[in-house]
Amino acid sequence: SIVISSYYRRRARQATGTIPRTAEGPLAVALRLALSLPALAIIVAYLFAPDWLAWARLEIPEGIRVAAAIVAVGCPLLVYWVFTSIGSNISETVLLKATHQLVMHGPYRWVRHPLYAVALLMLLALSVMAANGLLLAVWVVGVASFRLVVIPREEANLIARFGTDYEQYRTRTGALLPWPGM
């Protein structure tokens, strides 16, 4: 997923430029760090020093953990679908590029923010595979942060740019799940 993301983001930056992450303001930068650094630290600790996280171990049946592994293996295909659908509109911020177009095909036909949805799905799958309550808590905080902070900020920009077209699109698609209102 990281390789796919890096490739398509680099292509988009070459085609339509870059919006610096700092353009979103210090709160967005702080939130991004507050979410990504703990998740990364927990994953690294789980891989290289799993005993440090023994206290956060959850009892999850092996069958559910295997199902989570299957979901995790499928996530790169979803990431590829998202990036090939959004094209050069992709940005590292919630801000829109000058040439930004409203994308409503591919996974965007059903979900307004499929990249966020896939990232959260991958984090959930990793949390279940690892049977780690701390990583699962990071997932819960991530879902809340996306729903309460990130998505509203991004959608305010999309409404300002695309007006009624985006409003109508928003009424028929879910934010993170393929059901309106979700």
XYZ file of N, CA and C in Angstrom:
546
model
N 0.815 -1.203 0.000
C 0.000 0.000 0.000
C 0.858 1.266 0.000
N 1.949 1.233 0.758
C 2.829 2.403 0.820
C 3.493 2.637 -0.535
N 3.889 1.564 -1.199
C 4.518 1.693 -2.515
C 3.514 2.262 -3.519
N 2.286 1.750 -3.501
C 1.245 2.234 -4.406
C 0.965 3.710 -4.146
N 0.798 4.053 -2.870
C 0.521 5.434 -2.490
C 1.654 6.356 -2.927
N 2.880 5.957 -2.658
C 4.035 6.797 -3.015
C 4.104 7.032 -4.517
N 3.895 5.985 -5.287
C 3.960 6.100 -6.743
C 2.904 7.078 -7.272
N 1.660 6.885 -6.867
C 0.585 7.735 -7.395
C 0.649 9.158 -6.846
N 1.082 9.329 -5.627
C 1.233 10.685 -5.083
C 2.346 11.433 -5.813
N 3.449 10.744 -6.093
C 4.540 11.383 -6.831
C 4.063 11.809 -8.219
N 3.338 10.930 -8.898
C 2.792 11.280 -10.220
C 1.856 12.482 -10.137
N 1.006 12.519 -9.124
C 0.065 13.635 -8.969
C 0.811 14.939 -8.685
N 1.850 14.865 -7.852
C 2.629 16.079 -7.568
C 3.288 16.607 -8.837
N 3.793 15.710 -9.674
C 4.417 16.130 -10.927
C 3.387 16.739 -11.877
N 2.178 16.199 -11.884
C 1.145 16.654 -12.824
C 0.466 17.942 -12.374
N 0.149 18.046 -11.083
C -0.672 19.174 -10.622
C -0.109 19.913 -9.415
N 1.116 19.620 -9.041
C 1.743 20.346 -7.945
C 1.448 19.746 -6.578
N 1.994 20.412 -5.576
C 1.899 19.945 -4.195
C 1.291 21.030 -3.327
N 0.461 20.625 -2.406
C -0.031 21.528 -1.377
C 0.747 21.165 -0.117
N 1.536 22.085 0.433
C 2.303 21.751 1.636
C 1.368 21.400 2.803
N 1.743 20.390 3.566
C 0.922 19.990 4.713
C 0.746 21.135 5.704
N 1.723 21.991 5.785
C 1.640 23.115 6.723
C 0.561 24.117 6.326
N 0.089 24.071 5.074
C -0.955 24.993 4.617
C -2.276 24.751 5.345
N -2.445 23.566 5.911
C -3.671 23.254 6.659
C -3.695 23.908 8.036
N -2.534 24.287 8.528
C -2.452 24.886 9.849
C -1.882 23.917 10.879
N -1.483 24.450 12.024
C -0.804 23.630 13.033
C -1.699 22.550 13.660
N -2.995 22.793 13.766
C -3.883 21.790 14.351
C -3.907 20.521 13.497
N -3.990 20.671 12.206
C -4.015 19.516 11.307
C -2.698 18.746 11.363
N -1.596 19.474 11.386
C -0.279 18.831 11.480
C -0.171 18.080 12.803
N -0.598 18.697 13.889
C -0.546 18.055 15.207
C -1.439 16.813 15.251
N -2.635 16.908 14.697
C -3.552 15.769 14.680
C -2.959 14.618 13.873
N -2.388 14.929 12.726
C -1.775 13.893 11.888
C -0.669 13.176 12.651
N 0.174 13.934 13.334
C 1.262 13.338 14.116
C 0.728 12.563 15.308
N -0.297 13.095 15.969
C -0.870 12.444 17.148
C -1.499 11.096 16.805
N -1.962 10.948 15.575
C -2.560 9.678 15.153
C -1.534 8.716 14.554
N -0.674 9.239 13.696
C 0.222 8.341 12.969
C 1.409 7.855 13.803
N 1.983 8.703 14.609
C 3.162 8.283 15.375
C 2.853 7.177 16.388
N 1.778 7.293 17.182
C 1.479 6.169 18.096
C 1.178 4.869 17.356
N 0.439 4.942 16.272
C 0.133 3.727 15.509
C 1.414 3.097 14.987
N 2.291 3.907 14.421
C 3.557 3.397 13.909
C 4.409 2.810 15.039
N 4.480 3.504 16.161
C 5.255 3.008 17.305
C 4.712 1.673 17.813
N 3.412 1.538 17.881
C 2.808 0.288 18.349
C 3.102 -0.846 17.369
N 2.992 -0.574 16.076
C 3.269 -1.606 15.067
C 4.736 -2.035 15.140
N 5.650 -1.079 15.258
C 7.076 -1.406 15.363
C 7.343 -2.195 16.640
N 6.760 -1.767 17.755
C 6.940 -2.497 19.018
C 6.390 -3.908 18.905
N 5.237 -4.052 18.271
C 4.637 -5.382 18.102
C 5.557 -6.290 17.285
N 6.181 -5.736 16.249
C 7.044 -6.535 15.379
C 8.380 -6.893 16.029
N 8.977 -5.936 16.765
C 10.336 -6.137 17.249
C 10.446 -6.395 18.756
N 9.445 -6.025 19.525
C 9.471 -6.253 20.977
C 8.058 -6.557 21.466
N 7.468 -7.647 20.989
C 6.064 -7.926 21.309
C 5.786 -8.067 22.810
N 6.775 -8.419 23.581
C 6.565 -8.549 25.033
C 6.189 -7.215 25.678
N 6.639 -6.111 25.098
C 6.290 -4.797 25.643
C 4.787 -4.555 25.599
N 4.117 -5.203 24.671
C 2.686 -4.977 24.492
C 1.830 -6.132 25.003
N 2.434 -7.040 25.739
C 1.681 -8.203 26.244
C 0.478 -7.773 27.082
N 0.592 -6.675 27.787
C -0.504 -6.190 28.637
C -1.736 -5.779 27.823
N -1.547 -5.476 26.539
C -2.653 -5.003 25.692
C -3.251 -6.130 24.844
N -2.820 -7.357 25.094
C -3.282 -8.497 24.297
C -4.772 -8.754 24.513
N -5.468 -8.995 23.409
C -6.889 -9.346 23.448
C -7.038 -10.818 23.081
N -8.048 -11.433 23.624
C -8.367 -12.813 23.245
C -9.309 -12.757 22.045
N -8.759 -13.002 20.881
C -9.537 -12.990 19.643
C -9.372 -14.365 19.003
N -10.476 -15.017 18.686
C -10.374 -16.354 18.084
C -9.514 -16.352 16.816
N -8.809 -17.444 16.620
C -7.894 -17.555 15.493
C -8.604 -17.355 14.155
N -9.819 -17.857 14.019
C -10.556 -17.705 12.771
C -10.807 -16.246 12.420
N -11.089 -15.437 13.426
C -11.316 -13.998 13.199
C -10.000 -13.320 12.830
N -8.917 -13.752 13.451
C -7.609 -13.182 13.125
C -7.199 -13.539 11.698
N -7.508 -14.748 11.276
C -7.213 -15.163 9.897
C -8.069 -14.348 8.920
N -9.330 -14.153 9.245
C -10.205 -13.331 8.392
C -9.647 -11.914 8.277
N -9.138 -11.367 9.379
C -8.528 -10.030 9.356
C -7.293 -10.021 8.459
N -6.530 -11.100 8.480
C -5.346 -11.192 7.614
C -5.756 -11.194 6.143
N -6.837 -11.882 5.825
C -7.327 -11.910 4.447
C -7.763 -10.507 4.019
N -8.447 -9.801 4.912
C -8.851 -8.418 4.622
C -7.611 -7.556 4.396
N -6.612 -7.706 5.256
C -5.383 -6.907 5.128
C -4.682 -7.163 3.797
N -4.679 -8.413 3.348
C -4.041 -8.753 2.072
C -4.798 -8.090 0.913
N -6.106 -7.925 1.049
C -6.898 -7.287 0.000
C -6.805 -5.778 -0.027
N -6.360 -5.175 1.044
C -6.314 -3.707 1.113
C -5.449 -3.050 0.047
N -4.284 -3.600 -0.315
C -3.518 -2.954 -1.391
C -4.279 -2.876 -2.711
N -5.118 -3.861 -2.999
C -5.926 -3.793 -4.217
C -6.922 -2.641 -4.133
N -7.494 -2.441 -2.959
C -8.412 -1.315 -2.768
C -7.678 0.014 -2.880
N -6.477 0.079 -2.316
C -5.666 1.302 -2.413
C -5.371 1.609 -3.885
N -5.017 0.599 -4.637
C -4.754 0.778 -6.075
C -5.995 1.325 -6.774
N -7.158 0.763 -6.472
C -8.415 1.207 -7.085
C -8.691 2.675 -6.752
N -8.469 3.046 -5.491
C -8.688 4.435 -5.078
C -7.763 5.374 -5.852
N -6.470 5.058 -5.882
C -5.514 5.955 -6.528
C -5.712 6.041 -8.033
N -6.065 4.942 -8.677
C -6.297 5.017 -10.123
C -7.593 5.775 -10.422
N -8.503 5.813 -9.472
C -9.757 6.548 -9.671
C -9.592 8.044 -9.414
N -8.859 8.408 -8.378
C -8.746 9.831 -8.019
C -7.729 10.556 -8.892
N -6.785 9.824 -9.438
C -5.802 10.427 -10.350
C -4.991 11.539 -9.705
N -4.797 12.613 -10.442
C -3.927 13.697 -9.965
C -4.606 14.592 -8.927
N -5.844 14.298 -8.553
C -6.511 15.064 -7.497
C -5.943 14.759 -6.113
N -5.213 13.668 -5.973
C -4.747 13.247 -4.651
C -3.821 14.302 -4.049
N -3.990 14.501 -2.757
C -3.191 15.468 -2.026
C -2.935 14.919 -0.623
N -1.897 15.394 -0.003
C -1.602 14.989 1.369
C -2.401 15.814 2.386
N -3.267 16.674 1.901
C -4.009 17.575 2.782
C -5.506 17.479 2.495
N -6.292 18.189 3.291
C -7.735 18.279 3.026
C -8.035 19.456 2.097
N -7.013 20.160 1.690
C -7.167 21.296 0.789
C -7.244 20.804 -0.650
N -7.847 21.595 -1.519
C -8.034 21.209 -2.914
C -7.002 21.890 -3.800
N -6.575 21.167 -4.815
C -5.665 21.737 -5.799
C -6.442 22.666 -6.724
N -5.751 23.553 -7.380
C -6.407 24.508 -8.284
C -7.156 23.786 -9.398
N -6.652 22.644 -9.826
C -7.275 21.894 -10.923
C -8.154 20.751 -10.417
N -8.465 20.736 -9.139
C -9.216 19.622 -8.540
C -10.550 19.412 -9.251
N -10.847 18.157 -9.533
C -12.116 17.790 -10.155
C -12.889 16.897 -9.198
N -14.204 16.936 -9.279
C -15.047 16.092 -8.447
C -15.056 14.683 -9.027
N -14.576 13.721 -8.253
C -14.494 12.329 -8.691
C -15.669 11.569 -8.093
N -16.446 10.910 -8.945
C -17.611 10.146 -8.474
C -17.668 8.765 -9.129
N -16.536 8.276 -9.610
C -16.501 6.947 -10.215
C -15.566 6.049 -9.408
N -15.493 4.784 -9.815
C -14.668 3.834 -9.062
C -15.228 3.694 -7.650
N -14.377 3.621 -6.655
C -14.877 3.482 -5.281
C -15.631 4.725 -4.801
N -15.368 5.860 -5.462
C -16.053 7.105 -5.102
C -17.530 7.068 -5.480
N -17.906 6.093 -6.267
C -19.323 5.920 -6.599
C -20.127 5.551 -5.349
N -19.475 4.850 -4.407
C -20.171 4.371 -3.212
C -19.733 5.061 -1.925
N -18.496 5.534 -1.886
C -17.937 6.108 -0.660
C -17.228 7.410 -1.012
N -17.511 8.464 -0.256
C -16.910 9.767 -0.551
C -15.428 9.828 -0.197
N -15.013 9.051 0.780
C -13.619 9.110 1.246
C -13.028 7.702 1.316
N -12.920 7.030 0.160
C -12.463 5.636 0.196
C -11.024 5.458 0.665
N -10.166 6.440 0.457
C -8.794 6.282 0.929
C -8.756 6.255 2.452
N -9.520 7.124 3.093
C -9.614 7.091 4.554
C -10.220 5.767 5.004
N -11.263 5.328 4.297
C -11.941 4.079 4.659
C -10.978 2.892 4.579
N -10.186 2.835 3.511
C -9.247 1.720 3.355
C -8.144 1.799 4.409
N -7.646 2.990 4.690
C -6.614 3.128 5.724
C -7.142 2.662 7.081
N -8.363 3.051 7.394
C -8.956 2.626 8.664
C -9.240 1.129 8.674
N -9.657 0.587 7.537
C -9.881 -0.853 7.436
C -8.576 -1.612 7.648
N -7.508 -1.126 7.059
C -6.201 -1.763 7.228
C -5.751 -1.709 8.684
N -5.934 -0.576 9.327
C -5.567 -0.455 10.740
C -6.414 -1.390 11.604
N -7.696 -1.497 11.304
C -8.561 -2.431 12.039
C -8.095 -3.868 11.817
N -7.801 -4.220 10.567
C -7.337 -5.576 10.277
C -6.036 -5.879 11.013
N -5.102 -4.937 11.028
C -3.845 -5.133 11.750
C -4.087 -5.277 13.254
N -5.011 -4.482 13.777
C -5.329 -4.553 15.207
C -5.882 -5.924 15.575
N -6.766 -6.447 14.749
C -7.367 -7.761 15.015
C -6.337 -8.864 14.799
N -5.551 -8.773 13.724
C -4.504 -9.775 13.485
C -3.544 -9.844 14.660
N -3.149 -8.684 15.170
C -2.210 -8.619 16.286
C -2.880 -8.898 17.626
N -4.213 -8.896 17.628
C -4.987 -9.078 18.868
C -4.492 -8.089 19.926
N -4.387 -6.830 19.500
C -3.808 -5.803 20.356
C -4.829 -4.713 20.652
N -5.192 -4.591 21.922
C -6.176 -3.601 22.346
C -5.690 -2.172 22.191
N -4.398 -1.945 22.363
C -3.861 -0.591 22.219
C -3.971 -0.119 20.765
N -3.638 -0.996 19.841
C -3.762 -0.648 18.430
C -5.232 -0.473 18.055
N -6.090 -1.269 18.639
C -7.527 -1.117 18.406
C -8.022 0.235 18.940
N -7.486 0.674 20.069
C -7.842 1.993 20.614
C -7.395 3.105 19.665
N -6.223 2.951 19.054
C -5.754 3.932 18.070
C -6.721 3.955 16.887
N -7.230 2.795 16.486
C -8.210 2.733 15.397
C -9.471 3.507 15.766
N -9.968 3.317 16.991
C -11.179 4.022 17.438
C -10.951 5.532 17.401
N -9.814 5.974 17.899
C -9.488 7.399 17.873
C -9.374 7.886 16.432
N -8.800 7.049 15.558
C -8.685 7.410 14.147
C -10.044 7.583 13.488
N -10.960 6.646 13.735
C -12.310 6.754 13.168
C -12.972 8.041 13.658
N -12.891 8.292 14.956
C -13.504 9.503 15.525
C -12.870 10.759 14.926
N -11.563 10.768 14.785
C -10.870 11.942 14.235
C -11.260 12.205 12.788
N -11.325 11.145 11.993
C -11.726 11.329 10.597
C -13.163 11.827 10.507
N -14.068 11.206 11.269
C -15.488 11.587 11.195
C -15.754 12.984 11.749
N -15.058 13.364 12.821
C -15.367 14.615 13.508
C -14.504 15.801 13.081
N -13.325 15.540 12.545
C -12.411 16.643 12.220
C -12.027 16.656 10.737
N -11.432 15.580 10.262
C -10.842 15.575 8.928
C -11.912 15.685 7.836
N -12.895 14.797 7.873
C -13.923 14.785 6.821
C -14.721 16.087 6.792
N -15.177 16.611 7.929
C -15.893 17.901 7.849
C -15.051 19.029 7.241
N -13.762 19.073 7.567
C -12.898 20.118 6.991
C -12.745 19.941 5.482
N -12.522 18.701 5.072
C -12.356 18.458 3.646
C -13.654 18.726 2.889
N -14.774 18.297 3.473
C -16.048 18.496 2.784
C -16.452 19.963 2.728
N -16.052 20.753 3.682
C -16.317 22.196 3.601
C -15.616 22.770 2.370
N -14.398 22.324 2.111
C -13.669 22.771 0.922
C -14.335 22.268 -0.358
N -14.804 21.026 -0.347
C -15.463 20.465 -1.527
C -16.790 21.169 -1.811
N -17.534 21.492 -0.772
C -18.800 22.221 -0.945
C -18.529 23.623 -1.482
N -17.499 24.272 -0.943
C -17.160 25.615 -1.414
C -16.780 25.599 -2.891
N -16.108 24.543 -3.332
C -15.662 24.465 -4.731
C -16.763 23.961 -5.664
N -17.485 22.912 -5.257
C -18.415 22.244 -6.172
C -19.889 22.477 -5.856
N -20.186 23.131 -4.746
C -21.552 23.526 -4.408
C -22.576 22.416 -4.448
N -23.644 22.638 -5.192
C -24.783 21.721 -5.258
C -24.378 20.340 -5.763
N -23.451 20.283 -6.694
C -23.015 18.981 -7.209
C -22.475 18.106 -6.077
N -21.659 18.723 -5.214
C -21.109 17.933 -4.105
C -22.192 17.620 -3.078
N -23.050 18.558 -2.807
C -24.142 18.336 -1.847
C -25.011 17.160 -2.291
N -25.352 17.098 -3.580
C -26.166 15.996 -4.091
C -25.407 14.672 -4.001
N -24.140 14.701 -4.344
C -23.293 13.513 -4.245
C -23.254 13.032 -2.787
N -23.137 13.957 -1.880
C -23.052 13.639 -0.453
C -24.331 12.986 0.063
N -25.486 13.345 -0.490
C -26.738 12.755 -0.016
C -26.912 11.308 -0.473
N -26.217 10.913 -1.544
C -26.408 9.536 -2.021
C -25.248 8.595 -1.706
N -24.192 9.097 -1.087
C -23.059 8.230 -0.747
C -22.695 8.396 0.718
N -22.103 7.353 1.289
C -21.630 7.425 2.660
C -20.239 8.003 2.716
N -19.859 8.504 3.863
C -18.524 9.082 4.021
C -17.457 7.984 4.035
N -17.638 6.975 4.878
C -16.645 5.902 4.999
C -17.203 4.528 4.661
N -18.519 4.399 4.678
C -19.189 3.147 4.351
C -20.169 3.407 3.211
N -20.490 2.396 2.425
C -21.325 2.645 1.238
C -22.812 2.826 1.510
N -23.150 3.532 2.568
C -24.540 3.828 2.880
C -24.643 5.306 3.224
N -25.582 6.021 2.626
C -25.750 7.434 2.959
C -25.891 7.620 4.471
N -25.240 8.649 4.963
C -25.266 8.947 6.388
C -24.177 8.256 7.192
N -23.449 7.350 6.573
C -22.419 6.611 7.319
C -21.034 7.160 7.015
